Tab-separated table of C-alpha atoms and ligand atoms in Angstrom:
chain	number	residue	atom	x	y	z
A	1	MET	CA	-10.874	4.517	-52.163
A	2	SER	CA	-13.523	4.306	-49.478
A	3	ILE	CA	-14.629	7.851	-50.224
A	4	SER	CA	-15.318	7.140	-53.898
A	5	LEU	CA	-17.031	3.858	-53.018
A	6	ASP	CA	-19.231	5.777	-50.626
A	7	ARG	CA	-20.020	8.303	-53.353
A	8	PHE	CA	-20.969	5.614	-55.882
A	9	GLY	CA	-22.974	3.866	-53.173
A	10	ARG	CA	-24.866	7.073	-52.493
A	11	GLU	CA	-25.580	7.688	-56.165
A	12	ALA	CA	-27.014	4.203	-56.558
A	13	PHE	CA	-28.964	4.560	-53.300
A	14	PHE	CA	-30.540	7.812	-54.492
A	15	ARG	CA	-31.565	6.197	-57.774
A	16	PHE	CA	-33.654	3.820	-55.681
A	17	VAL	CA	-35.008	6.705	-53.601
A	18	LYS	CA	-36.160	8.291	-56.862
A	19	ARG	CA	-37.651	5.015	-58.064
A	20	ALA	CA	-39.614	4.675	-54.817
A	21	ALA	CA	-40.928	8.242	-55.068
A	22	ASP	CA	-42.008	7.619	-58.671
A	23	ARG	CA	-43.817	4.480	-57.632
A	24	LEU	CA	-45.601	6.290	-54.800
A	25	SER	CA	-46.673	9.116	-57.128
A	26	ARG	CA	-48.082	6.579	-59.540
A	27	TRP	CA	-50.035	4.866	-56.762
A	28	ALA	CA	-51.216	8.254	-55.528
A	29	LYS	CA	-52.617	9.042	-58.986
A	30	GLU	CA	-54.364	5.679	-59.144
A	31	GLY	CA	-56.080	6.689	-55.894
A	32	ASN	CA	-56.300	3.272	-54.224
A	33	PRO	CA	-55.857	3.170	-50.472
A	34	ILE	CA	-52.288	2.413	-49.428
A	35	SER	CA	-51.359	0.312	-46.409
A	36	ILE	CA	-48.393	1.563	-44.386
A	37	VAL	CA	-46.776	-1.147	-42.274
A	38	SER	CA	-44.103	-0.154	-39.801
A	39	HIS	CA	-42.002	-1.305	-36.879
A	40	VAL	CA	-43.098	-0.676	-33.301
A	41	ASP	CA	-40.362	1.624	-32.051
A	42	ALA	CA	-39.567	5.340	-32.088
A	43	ASP	CA	-37.931	5.118	-35.518
A	44	GLY	CA	-40.788	3.078	-36.970
A	45	ILE	CA	-43.381	5.519	-35.596
A	46	SER	CA	-41.436	8.517	-36.957
A	47	ALA	CA	-41.305	6.776	-40.331
A	48	VAL	CA	-45.095	6.351	-40.261
A	49	GLY	CA	-45.452	10.005	-39.297
A	50	ILE	CA	-43.507	10.969	-42.407
A	51	MET	CA	-45.189	8.550	-44.817
A	52	ALA	CA	-48.719	9.147	-43.508
A	53	SER	CA	-48.205	12.930	-43.692
A	54	CYS	CA	-47.126	12.590	-47.331
A	55	LEU	CA	-50.154	10.501	-48.279
A	56	TYR	CA	-52.507	12.753	-46.315
A	57	ARG	CA	-51.182	15.834	-48.105
A	58	LEU	CA	-51.450	14.071	-51.470
A	59	GLY	CA	-55.065	13.201	-50.667
A	60	VAL	CA	-54.396	9.458	-50.803
A	61	PRO	CA	-56.442	7.290	-48.418
A	62	PHE	CA	-54.223	5.131	-46.240
A	63	ARG	CA	-54.237	2.882	-43.221
A	64	VAL	CA	-51.476	2.186	-40.753
A	65	ARG	CA	-50.417	-1.072	-39.099
A	66	ILE	CA	-47.582	-1.113	-36.587
A	67	VAL	CA	-46.099	-4.518	-35.861
A	68	PRO	CA	-43.340	-5.919	-33.620
A	69	TRP	CA	-42.139	-8.360	-36.289
A	70	LEU	CA	-43.444	-10.111	-39.399
A	71	ASP	CA	-44.511	-13.716	-39.674
A	72	GLU	CA	-47.001	-15.640	-41.815
A	73	ASP	CA	-49.922	-14.949	-39.482
A	74	ILE	CA	-49.262	-11.225	-39.306
A	75	ILE	CA	-48.748	-10.893	-43.065
A	76	SER	CA	-51.902	-12.809	-43.907
A	77	GLU	CA	-53.816	-10.636	-41.435
A	78	LEU	CA	-52.349	-7.555	-43.149
A	79	SER	CA	-53.353	-8.688	-46.615
A	80	SER	CA	-56.606	-10.585	-46.067
A	81	ASP	CA	-58.876	-7.543	-45.962
A	82	PHE	CA	-56.821	-5.272	-48.147
A	83	GLU	CA	-56.396	-5.044	-51.911
A	84	GLY	CA	-54.140	-2.047	-52.362
A	85	PRO	CA	-50.371	-1.616	-52.367
A	86	PHE	CA	-48.132	-1.766	-49.297
A	87	VAL	CA	-45.437	0.569	-48.055
A	88	PHE	CA	-43.218	-1.038	-45.423
A	89	THR	CA	-41.159	1.373	-43.354
A	90	ASP	CA	-38.385	0.470	-40.894
A	91	ILE	CA	-39.247	-3.201	-41.367
A	92	GLY	CA	-39.381	-5.635	-44.268
A	93	SER	CA	-35.877	-6.090	-45.659
A	94	SER	CA	-35.006	-8.816	-43.152
A	95	TYR	CA	-38.177	-10.707	-44.089
A	96	MET	CA	-37.914	-10.473	-47.849
A	97	GLU	CA	-38.355	-14.159	-48.589
A	98	LEU	CA	-41.455	-14.401	-46.411
A	99	LEU	CA	-42.911	-11.196	-47.847
A	100	ALA	CA	-42.267	-12.357	-51.402
A	101	LYS	CA	-44.048	-15.629	-50.682
A	102	GLU	CA	-47.096	-13.977	-49.099
A	103	LEU	CA	-47.380	-10.749	-51.106
A	104	GLY	CA	-45.487	-11.575	-54.303
A	105	THR	CA	-48.250	-10.392	-56.630
A	106	ARG	CA	-48.976	-7.124	-54.789
A	107	GLY	CA	-47.501	-3.680	-55.227
A	108	VAL	CA	-44.873	-3.363	-52.497
A	109	LEU	CA	-42.405	-0.689	-51.488
A	110	VAL	CA	-39.871	-1.444	-48.750
A	111	LEU	CA	-38.158	1.550	-47.111
A	112	ASP	CA	-35.857	0.025	-44.537
A	113	HIS	CA	-32.373	0.146	-43.052
A	114	HIS	CA	-32.153	-3.317	-41.482
A	115	PRO	CA	-29.784	-5.786	-43.161
A	116	PRO	CA	-31.640	-7.399	-46.103
A	117	SER	CA	-32.114	-11.169	-46.093
A	118	GLY	CA	-32.350	-11.411	-49.883
A	119	PRO	CA	-33.359	-9.541	-53.037
A	120	PRO	CA	-36.961	-8.361	-53.517
A	121	PRO	CA	-39.126	-10.051	-56.183
A	122	PRO	CA	-39.251	-8.345	-59.596
A	123	GLY	CA	-41.527	-5.336	-59.662
A	124	TRP	CA	-41.030	-4.375	-56.009
A	125	VAL	CA	-38.929	-1.398	-54.994
A	126	GLU	CA	-36.642	-1.709	-51.986
A	127	VAL	CA	-34.716	1.280	-50.679
A	128	ASN	CA	-32.055	0.106	-48.251
A	129	PRO	CA	-28.593	1.610	-47.632
A	130	HIS	CA	-27.079	-1.864	-47.125
A	131	ASN	CA	-27.728	-2.694	-50.780
A	132	HIS	CA	-25.292	0.050	-51.763
A	133	GLY	CA	-22.439	-0.499	-49.331
A	134	LEU	CA	-23.750	2.136	-46.909
A	135	ASP	CA	-24.083	1.480	-43.179
A	136	GLY	CA	-27.729	1.185	-42.180
A	137	SER	CA	-26.900	0.798	-38.505
A	138	LYS	CA	-25.627	4.348	-38.105
A	139	ASP	CA	-25.788	6.293	-41.397
A	140	ILE	CA	-29.562	6.423	-41.731
A	141	SER	CA	-32.683	5.180	-39.947
A	142	GLY	CA	-36.008	3.881	-41.229
A	143	ALA	CA	-37.512	7.334	-40.744
A	144	GLY	CA	-34.509	8.748	-42.616
A	145	VAL	CA	-35.151	6.511	-45.625
A	146	ALA	CA	-38.856	7.438	-45.564
A	147	TYR	CA	-37.885	11.101	-45.355
A	148	LEU	CA	-35.579	10.955	-48.385
A	149	VAL	CA	-38.428	9.457	-50.397
A	150	ALA	CA	-40.785	12.164	-49.046
A	151	ARG	CA	-38.519	15.054	-50.110
A	152	GLU	CA	-38.141	13.414	-53.522
A	153	LEU	CA	-41.942	13.258	-53.820
A	154	ASP	CA	-42.344	16.961	-53.185
A	155	SER	CA	-39.709	19.399	-52.016
A	156	SER	CA	-42.267	21.115	-49.778
A	157	PHE	CA	-42.265	17.925	-47.662
A	158	ARG	CA	-38.881	18.990	-46.284
A	159	ASP	CA	-40.725	20.278	-43.236
A	160	LEU	CA	-40.890	16.596	-42.198
A	161	ALA	CA	-37.104	16.505	-41.721
A	162	PRO	CA	-37.279	16.836	-37.902
A	163	LEU	CA	-39.082	13.479	-37.753
A	164	ALA	CA	-36.115	11.856	-39.529
A	165	VAL	CA	-33.835	13.337	-36.854
A	166	VAL	CA	-36.134	12.007	-34.116
A	167	GLY	CA	-36.156	8.542	-35.729
A	168	ALA	CA	-32.372	8.397	-36.074
A	169	LEU	CA	-31.919	9.402	-32.415
A	170	GLY	CA	-34.517	6.790	-31.432
A	171	ASP	CA	-32.332	4.170	-33.110
A	172	LEU	CA	-29.276	5.535	-31.228
A	173	GLN	CA	-27.491	6.559	-34.422
A	174	ASP	CA	-25.784	9.501	-32.688
A	175	THR	CA	-22.560	7.513	-32.616
A	176	PHE	CA	-20.326	10.077	-34.336
A	177	ASN	CA	-18.145	12.859	-32.945
A	178	LYS	CA	-19.683	14.350	-29.755
A	179	ARG	CA	-22.769	12.162	-30.093
A	180	SER	CA	-23.799	13.634	-33.417
A	181	LEU	CA	-25.652	12.200	-36.406
A	182	ALA	CA	-23.656	11.828	-39.622
A	183	GLY	CA	-23.772	9.877	-42.878
A	184	LEU	CA	-27.050	10.140	-44.780
A	185	ASN	CA	-28.732	11.421	-41.604
A	186	GLU	CA	-26.880	14.674	-42.197
A	187	LEU	CA	-29.251	15.493	-45.045
A	188	ALA	CA	-32.269	15.522	-42.741
A	189	VAL	CA	-30.343	17.540	-40.148
A	190	ARG	CA	-29.331	20.076	-42.818
A	191	ASP	CA	-32.848	20.328	-44.281
A	192	ALA	CA	-34.357	20.818	-40.832
A	193	VAL	CA	-31.819	23.512	-39.927
A	194	GLU	CA	-32.334	25.289	-43.267
A	195	ALA	CA	-36.099	25.232	-42.759
A	196	GLY	CA	-35.594	26.900	-39.365
A	197	LEU	CA	-37.045	23.908	-37.533
A	198	LEU	CA	-33.891	22.641	-35.827
A	199	LYS	CA	-30.999	24.075	-33.858
A	200	VAL	CA	-27.851	21.986	-33.391
A	201	SER	CA	-25.597	22.840	-30.455
A	202	LYS	CA	-23.018	21.297	-28.138
A	203	ASP	CA	-24.109	21.016	-24.541
A	204	LEU	CA	-24.873	18.740	-21.615
A	205	ILE	CA	-27.112	15.888	-22.710
A	206	PHE	CA	-29.381	15.436	-19.746
A	207	TYR	CA	-32.821	14.025	-20.259
A	208	GLY	CA	-35.259	16.880	-19.891
A	209	ARG	CA	-32.589	19.538	-20.176
A	210	GLU	CA	-35.269	22.001	-21.214
A	211	THR	CA	-38.093	20.796	-19.062
A	212	ARG	CA	-37.078	19.453	-15.671
A	213	PRO	CA	-35.413	20.523	-12.437
A	214	ILE	CA	-31.697	19.784	-12.775
A	215	HIS	CA	-31.591	16.906	-10.289
A	216	LYS	CA	-34.538	15.235	-12.012
A	217	ALA	CA	-32.951	15.662	-15.448
A	218	MET	CA	-29.803	14.001	-14.099
A	219	ALA	CA	-31.734	11.154	-12.488
A	220	TYR	CA	-33.815	10.557	-15.633
A	221	THR	CA	-30.769	10.262	-17.894
A	222	THR	CA	-30.346	6.654	-18.943
A	223	SER	CA	-28.041	7.006	-21.954
A	224	PRO	CA	-25.459	6.712	-20.588
A	225	LEU	CA	-26.616	5.174	-17.352
A	226	VAL	CA	-24.555	6.859	-14.640
A	227	PRO	CA	-24.147	4.489	-11.687
A	228	GLY	CA	-25.500	6.029	-8.500
A	229	ILE	CA	-26.987	8.964	-10.419
A	230	THR	CA	-29.537	7.443	-12.794
A	231	TYR	CA	-32.807	6.990	-10.898
A	232	ARG	CA	-31.219	8.466	-7.722
A	233	GLU	CA	-32.555	11.993	-7.195
A	234	ASP	CA	-31.099	12.051	-3.670
A	235	ASN	CA	-27.542	11.544	-4.924
A	236	CYS	CA	-28.124	14.064	-7.722
A	237	LEU	CA	-29.065	16.715	-5.163
A	238	MET	CA	-25.983	15.825	-3.136
A	239	VAL	CA	-23.657	16.167	-6.165
A	240	LEU	CA	-25.283	19.473	-7.113
A	241	SER	CA	-24.758	20.812	-3.634
A	242	LYS	CA	-21.092	19.665	-3.631
A	243	ALA	CA	-20.668	21.504	-6.936
A	244	GLY	CA	-22.115	24.613	-5.312
A	245	ILE	CA	-24.993	24.832	-7.794
A	246	ARG	CA	-28.274	26.379	-6.706
A	247	VAL	CA	-31.168	24.200	-7.807
A	248	LYS	CA	-33.721	26.989	-7.438
A	249	GLU	CA	-33.840	30.583	-8.600
A	250	ASP	CA	-36.163	32.385	-6.184
A	251	ASP	CA	-38.999	29.855	-6.003
A	252	ARG	CA	-38.593	28.366	-9.449
A	253	TRP	CA	-36.628	25.185	-10.184
A	254	ARG	CA	-33.734	25.814	-12.543
A	255	ALA	CA	-33.347	23.583	-15.610
A	256	VAL	CA	-30.085	22.408	-17.184
A	257	ARG	CA	-30.419	25.079	-19.841
A	258	ASP	CA	-30.288	27.759	-17.113
A	259	LEU	CA	-26.779	26.722	-15.990
A	260	THR	CA	-23.813	28.932	-16.858
A	261	ASP	CA	-20.829	27.353	-18.643
A	262	GLU	CA	-18.853	27.618	-15.446
A	263	GLU	CA	-21.559	25.819	-13.457
A	264	LYS	CA	-21.700	23.065	-16.087
A	265	GLU	CA	-17.944	22.524	-15.708
A	266	ARG	CA	-18.278	22.341	-11.924
A	267	LEU	CA	-21.144	19.858	-12.242
A	268	LEU	CA	-19.146	17.550	-14.541
A	269	GLU	CA	-16.174	17.733	-12.183
A	270	ALA	CA	-18.380	16.865	-9.199
A	271	LEU	CA	-19.843	13.945	-11.122
A	272	ARG	CA	-16.347	12.657	-11.961
A	273	ASP	CA	-15.408	12.841	-8.263
A	274	PHE	CA	-18.627	11.083	-7.288
A	275	LEU	CA	-17.984	8.202	-9.724
A	276	ALA	CA	-14.314	7.878	-8.801
A	277	SER	CA	-15.176	7.760	-5.090
A	278	ARG	CA	-17.420	4.772	-5.799
A	279	GLY	CA	-14.944	2.936	-7.987
A	280	HIS	CA	-16.620	3.703	-11.319
A	281	PRO	CA	-14.718	5.076	-14.324
A	282	PRO	CA	-15.088	8.892	-14.328
A	283	SER	CA	-14.905	8.796	-18.149
A	284	ILE	CA	-18.647	7.983	-18.210
A	285	VAL	CA	-19.120	11.710	-17.667
A	286	ASP	CA	-17.622	12.496	-21.095
A	287	ARG	CA	-20.684	10.929	-22.699
A	288	LEU	CA	-22.913	13.460	-20.958
A	289	VAL	CA	-21.583	16.193	-23.218
A	290	GLY	CA	-22.535	16.195	-26.856
A	291	THR	CA	-24.724	17.366	-29.677
A	292	VAL	CA	-28.142	18.647	-28.693
A	293	TYR	CA	-30.899	18.749	-31.301
A	294	THR	CA	-33.522	21.349	-30.415
A	295	LEU	CA	-36.786	21.482	-32.372
A	296	THR	CA	-37.242	25.231	-32.342
A	297	ARG	CA	-40.918	25.301	-33.352
A	298	GLU	CA	-41.976	23.043	-30.512
A	299	GLU	CA	-43.091	24.663	-27.271
A	300	PRO	CA	-40.356	24.988	-24.673
A	301	TRP	CA	-41.102	22.884	-21.573
A	302	THR	CA	-42.655	20.092	-23.642
A	303	PRO	CA	-40.931	16.753	-24.291
A	304	LEU	CA	-41.029	17.499	-28.029
A	305	ARG	CA	-38.598	20.411	-27.833
A	306	ASP	CA	-35.512	18.202	-27.478
A	307	ALA	CA	-35.355	15.644	-30.303
A	308	ARG	CA	-33.965	12.965	-27.946
A	309	GLU	CA	-36.898	13.448	-25.585
A	310	PHE	CA	-39.288	13.394	-28.527
A	311	SER	CA	-37.932	9.991	-29.503
A	312	SER	CA	-38.209	8.759	-25.894
A	313	LEU	CA	-41.838	9.792	-25.865
A	314	LEU	CA	-42.510	7.839	-29.082
A	315	ASN	CA	-40.611	4.911	-27.675
A	316	ALA	CA	-42.776	4.901	-24.552
A	317	CYS	CA	-45.902	4.935	-26.744
A	318	ALA	CA	-44.527	1.900	-28.588
A	319	ARG	CA	-43.584	-0.032	-25.449
A	320	MET	CA	-46.873	0.720	-23.720
A	321	GLU	CA	-48.788	-0.542	-26.782
A	322	ARG	CA	-50.139	2.847	-27.833
A	323	PRO	CA	-48.140	3.562	-31.022
A	324	ASP	CA	-51.266	5.295	-32.364
A	325	LEU	CA	-50.632	8.159	-29.915
A	326	GLY	CA	-47.096	8.502	-31.282
A	327	VAL	CA	-48.330	8.583	-34.865
A	328	ALA	CA	-50.893	11.268	-33.969
A	329	ILE	CA	-48.147	13.385	-32.382
A	330	CYS	CA	-45.863	12.939	-35.411
A	331	MET	CA	-48.733	14.065	-37.628
A	332	GLY	CA	-49.151	17.239	-35.595
A	333	ASP	CA	-51.510	16.504	-32.696
A	334	ARG	CA	-50.343	18.695	-29.811
A	335	SER	CA	-53.390	18.350	-27.563
A	336	LYS	CA	-55.040	15.139	-26.435
A	337	ALA	CA	-52.550	12.640	-27.894
A	338	LEU	CA	-49.618	14.558	-26.416
A	339	GLU	CA	-51.268	14.704	-23.010
A	340	GLU	CA	-51.992	10.975	-22.981
A	341	ALA	CA	-48.515	10.127	-24.238
A	342	MET	CA	-46.920	12.148	-21.447
A	343	GLU	CA	-48.883	10.193	-18.850
A	344	LEU	CA	-47.816	6.979	-20.523
A	345	LEU	CA	-44.197	8.098	-20.416
A	346	ASN	CA	-44.315	8.528	-16.641
A	347	GLU	CA	-45.813	5.094	-16.210
A	348	TYR	CA	-43.193	3.612	-18.502
A	349	ARG	CA	-40.263	5.255	-16.696
A	350	SER	CA	-41.317	3.964	-13.319
A	351	THR	CA	-41.722	0.459	-14.771
A	352	LEU	CA	-38.187	0.564	-16.215
A	353	ALA	CA	-36.685	2.044	-13.067
A	354	GLY	CA	-38.217	-0.768	-11.043
A	355	HIS	CA	-36.835	-3.491	-13.317
A	356	VAL	CA	-33.330	-2.020	-13.493
A	357	ALA	CA	-33.120	-1.604	-9.725
A	358	ARG	CA	-34.263	-5.188	-9.196
A	359	ALA	CA	-31.871	-6.656	-11.774
A	360	LEU	CA	-28.945	-4.862	-10.138
A	361	SER	CA	-29.839	-5.650	-6.529
A	362	GLU	CA	-31.608	-9.020	-6.407
A	363	PRO	CA	-29.607	-12.194	-7.016
A	364	GLY	CA	-30.581	-14.485	-9.873
A	365	PHE	CA	-31.073	-11.854	-12.553
A	366	LEU	CA	-27.543	-11.223	-13.836
A	367	GLU	CA	-25.165	-14.051	-14.650
A	368	GLU	CA	-21.653	-13.563	-16.017
A	369	ARG	CA	-20.546	-16.234	-18.466
A	370	GLU	CA	-17.271	-16.641	-20.328
A	371	HIS	CA	-17.982	-14.136	-23.124
A	372	ILE	CA	-21.415	-12.706	-22.359
A	373	ILE	CA	-23.520	-11.442	-19.472
A	374	VAL	CA	-27.006	-12.941	-19.291
A	375	LEU	CA	-30.006	-11.125	-17.833
A	376	HIS	CA	-32.601	-13.709	-16.853
A	377	GLY	CA	-35.789	-11.683	-17.139
A	378	ARG	CA	-37.911	-14.853	-17.268
A	379	ASP	CA	-41.483	-13.836	-16.362
A	380	ALA	CA	-40.324	-11.158	-13.913
A	381	ILE	CA	-39.630	-8.666	-16.716
A	382	SER	CA	-42.245	-8.113	-19.417
A	383	ASP	CA	-41.197	-8.898	-22.983
A	384	ARG	CA	-42.388	-5.403	-23.922
A	385	VAL	CA	-39.650	-3.739	-21.890
A	386	ILE	CA	-36.836	-6.291	-21.980
A	387	ALA	CA	-35.082	-4.389	-24.796
A	388	PRO	CA	-34.891	-0.998	-23.000
A	389	VAL	CA	-33.964	-2.682	-19.732
A	390	ALA	CA	-31.106	-4.374	-21.642
A	391	SER	CA	-29.992	-1.025	-23.107
A	392	ILE	CA	-29.936	0.693	-19.729
A	393	LEU	CA	-28.104	-2.140	-17.992
A	394	SER	CA	-25.585	-2.559	-20.787
A	395	SER	CA	-24.672	1.130	-20.752
A	396	SER	CA	-23.933	0.783	-17.041
A	397	MET	CA	-21.465	-2.019	-17.634
A	398	VAL	CA	-18.565	0.182	-18.630
A	399	GLY	CA	-15.313	-1.766	-18.679
A	400	LYS	CA	-17.087	-5.138	-18.770
A	401	ARG	CA	-16.177	-5.744	-22.414
A	402	LYS	CA	-18.903	-8.353	-22.751
A	403	PRO	CA	-22.226	-8.027	-24.560
A	404	LEU	CA	-25.391	-8.272	-22.486
A	405	VAL	CA	-27.921	-10.887	-23.588
A	406	ALA	CA	-31.309	-10.354	-21.925
A	407	TYR	CA	-34.431	-12.419	-22.315
A	408	ALA	CA	-38.017	-12.496	-21.102
A	409	PHE	CA	-40.730	-15.094	-21.532
A	410	SER	CA	-43.180	-14.211	-24.263
A	411	GLU	CA	-46.236	-15.537	-26.104
A	412	ASN	CA	-47.793	-17.562	-23.221
A	413	GLY	CA	-44.419	-18.710	-22.035
A	414	GLU	CA	-43.675	-20.629	-25.211
A	415	MET	CA	-41.075	-18.286	-26.622
A	416	ALA	CA	-38.243	-16.197	-25.221
A	417	LYS	CA	-37.845	-12.669	-26.469
A	418	VAL	CA	-34.120	-11.924	-26.545
A	419	SER	CA	-32.366	-8.583	-26.663
A	420	ALA	CA	-28.594	-8.230	-26.979
A	421	ARG	CA	-26.531	-5.081	-26.522
A	422	ARG	CA	-22.875	-4.601	-27.322
A	423	PRO	CA	-20.817	-2.140	-25.260
A	424	PRO	CA	-19.715	0.673	-27.596
A	425	ASP	CA	-15.993	0.013	-27.084
A	426	LEU	CA	-16.286	-3.638	-28.123
A	427	VAL	CA	-15.596	-3.034	-31.816
A	428	GLY	CA	-15.373	-5.948	-34.215
A	429	LEU	CA	-18.346	-7.794	-32.763
A	430	ASP	CA	-21.643	-7.877	-34.673
A	431	VAL	CA	-24.315	-9.021	-32.207
A	432	GLY	CA	-26.916	-8.968	-35.004
A	433	ALA	CA	-24.983	-11.629	-36.913
A	434	VAL	CA	-24.417	-13.662	-33.733
A	435	LEU	CA	-28.105	-13.627	-32.792
A	436	ARG	CA	-29.186	-14.505	-36.316
A	437	GLU	CA	-26.889	-17.522	-36.482
A	438	ALA	CA	-27.654	-18.751	-32.964
A	439	ALA	CA	-31.426	-18.284	-33.321
A	440	GLU	CA	-31.525	-20.104	-36.630
A	441	ALA	CA	-29.694	-23.040	-35.074
A	442	CYS	CA	-32.349	-23.128	-32.321
A	443	SER	CA	-35.601	-23.015	-34.341
A	444	GLY	CA	-35.853	-19.264	-33.802
A	445	LEU	CA	-35.381	-16.013	-35.687
A	446	GLY	CA	-32.895	-13.286	-34.915
A	447	GLY	CA	-30.949	-10.378	-36.299
A	448	GLY	CA	-30.443	-6.643	-36.083
A	449	HIS	CA	-27.517	-4.283	-35.951
A	450	ASP	CA	-23.920	-4.672	-34.781
A	451	VAL	CA	-24.573	-2.815	-31.498
A	452	ALA	CA	-28.144	-3.916	-30.794
A	453	ALA	CA	-30.084	-6.980	-31.888
A	454	GLY	CA	-33.031	-9.160	-30.992
A	455	ALA	CA	-34.304	-12.702	-31.384
A	456	ARG	CA	-37.261	-14.986	-30.694
A	457	VAL	CA	-36.428	-18.492	-29.589
A	458	PRO	CA	-38.583	-21.353	-28.249
A	459	ILE	CA	-38.131	-21.692	-24.456
A	460	SER	CA	-37.213	-25.338	-24.932
A	461	GLU	CA	-34.143	-24.252	-26.920
A	462	LEU	CA	-33.215	-21.299	-24.700
A	463	GLU	CA	-30.262	-22.832	-22.833
A	464	LYS	CA	-28.803	-24.224	-26.051
A	465	PHE	CA	-29.250	-20.781	-27.605
A	466	LEU	CA	-27.476	-18.934	-24.762
A	467	SER	CA	-24.529	-21.371	-24.856
A	468	LEU	CA	-24.268	-20.953	-28.591
A	469	VAL	CA	-24.328	-17.150	-28.320
A	470	ASP	CA	-21.560	-17.355	-25.703
A	471	GLU	CA	-19.513	-19.561	-28.022
A	472	LEU	CA	-20.112	-17.418	-31.143
A	473	VAL	CA	-19.187	-14.202	-29.304
A	474	GLY	CA	-15.989	-15.883	-28.081
A	475	ARG	CA	-15.156	-16.946	-31.617
A	476	ALA	CA	-15.864	-13.463	-33.040
A	477	MET	CA	-13.670	-11.835	-30.398
A	478	ARG	CA	-10.738	-14.124	-31.236
A	479	ALA	CA	-11.059	-13.520	-34.962
B	501	LIG	MN1	-35.082	1.597	-37.286
């Protein structure tokens, strides 16, 4: 039953993909500039890379705006100096009512995978897997939706498939067997492999597996966060030495990809021992083995070679308020933009490492409540990085069986930016739904996916909001 439903869902979904491509072709022929509006994260930037490449190749003038969310001010700023049609990627569906009110008479295309808040006005085209019973949280990303429209526009645009893979990994959609992408994402993976642009293999998933000395790759790995290993190069070197693994070959540092299968086994075993000796579950190590997506046309030793690293680089550009660098890289810049982005990435990593270490060691940051764990970021953690700090901390809380709700002060201290993360084994809880309901009851706005969600709430309502989230999570867990 579910298989045939999925098939009908897909057929309907692809009818909308076709409709969107037709609409874009028509706009392209009319020749008016098109405004691309996207979400400020790795997926949103990848989606822009795809859409902007399409328009560039079709000779259509375009402009790009990358936004953290949509509200009346942002939408009126988007539309005040612009007459042409809009393409929203990786954002829009959750703001349909607002968009309809502000842009109702314009040409609008929404290519998104966030849960829709309502139907689009007549004349607009919305492509969203949720409208067809498909799972937008893990089956396809915003970049994936943009890619399907791109390949429908022109089959030669299939060379953009790697960007859809990067976007899906940026949205942590590798939740299937051995950390692989599945669902509609499989189409982009298959296209990229067939075009000779992507190699899929099973291996150790260490950050920088192609590019960094082994102990650094281990220490830089934050998904999963390995307690005592992440951000701790000293312990990494110790574990490597216990496993009897040489870190250098002659004078050159070895990378993870230089390890033999036997050495990899010994390393995993040593990591299990290390965790067990410190009272952590050794099963964390299982998540370090999985599906590796290698972009074979990218230079080895660059952060673009491994699709997960590529998405981290885009993410850093987004968090450090330079999404333009990410877009340039997605559109093919491999010189100046790449160089600048790599510097930004270093800066970003040390910022995150500092926050995580503080939250774990200083009192007053983490508070365990009945059904949730609260991270009080207040003004000590910037609202730009509260979401990744929440992700890293939540992945370290194996066995806690409680979602993490982190917040930081934002917008001159008037609002709180909230980020919630659900541990992967806590099935049956939709933190997106919880945040939406709680935020709406507290004069705020919230929503997102079942494993990761966000909200904006006035500071004056923050305590009420946190209590309500605690209560709603408790209720959902009993249901
Ligand atoms: Mn997305």
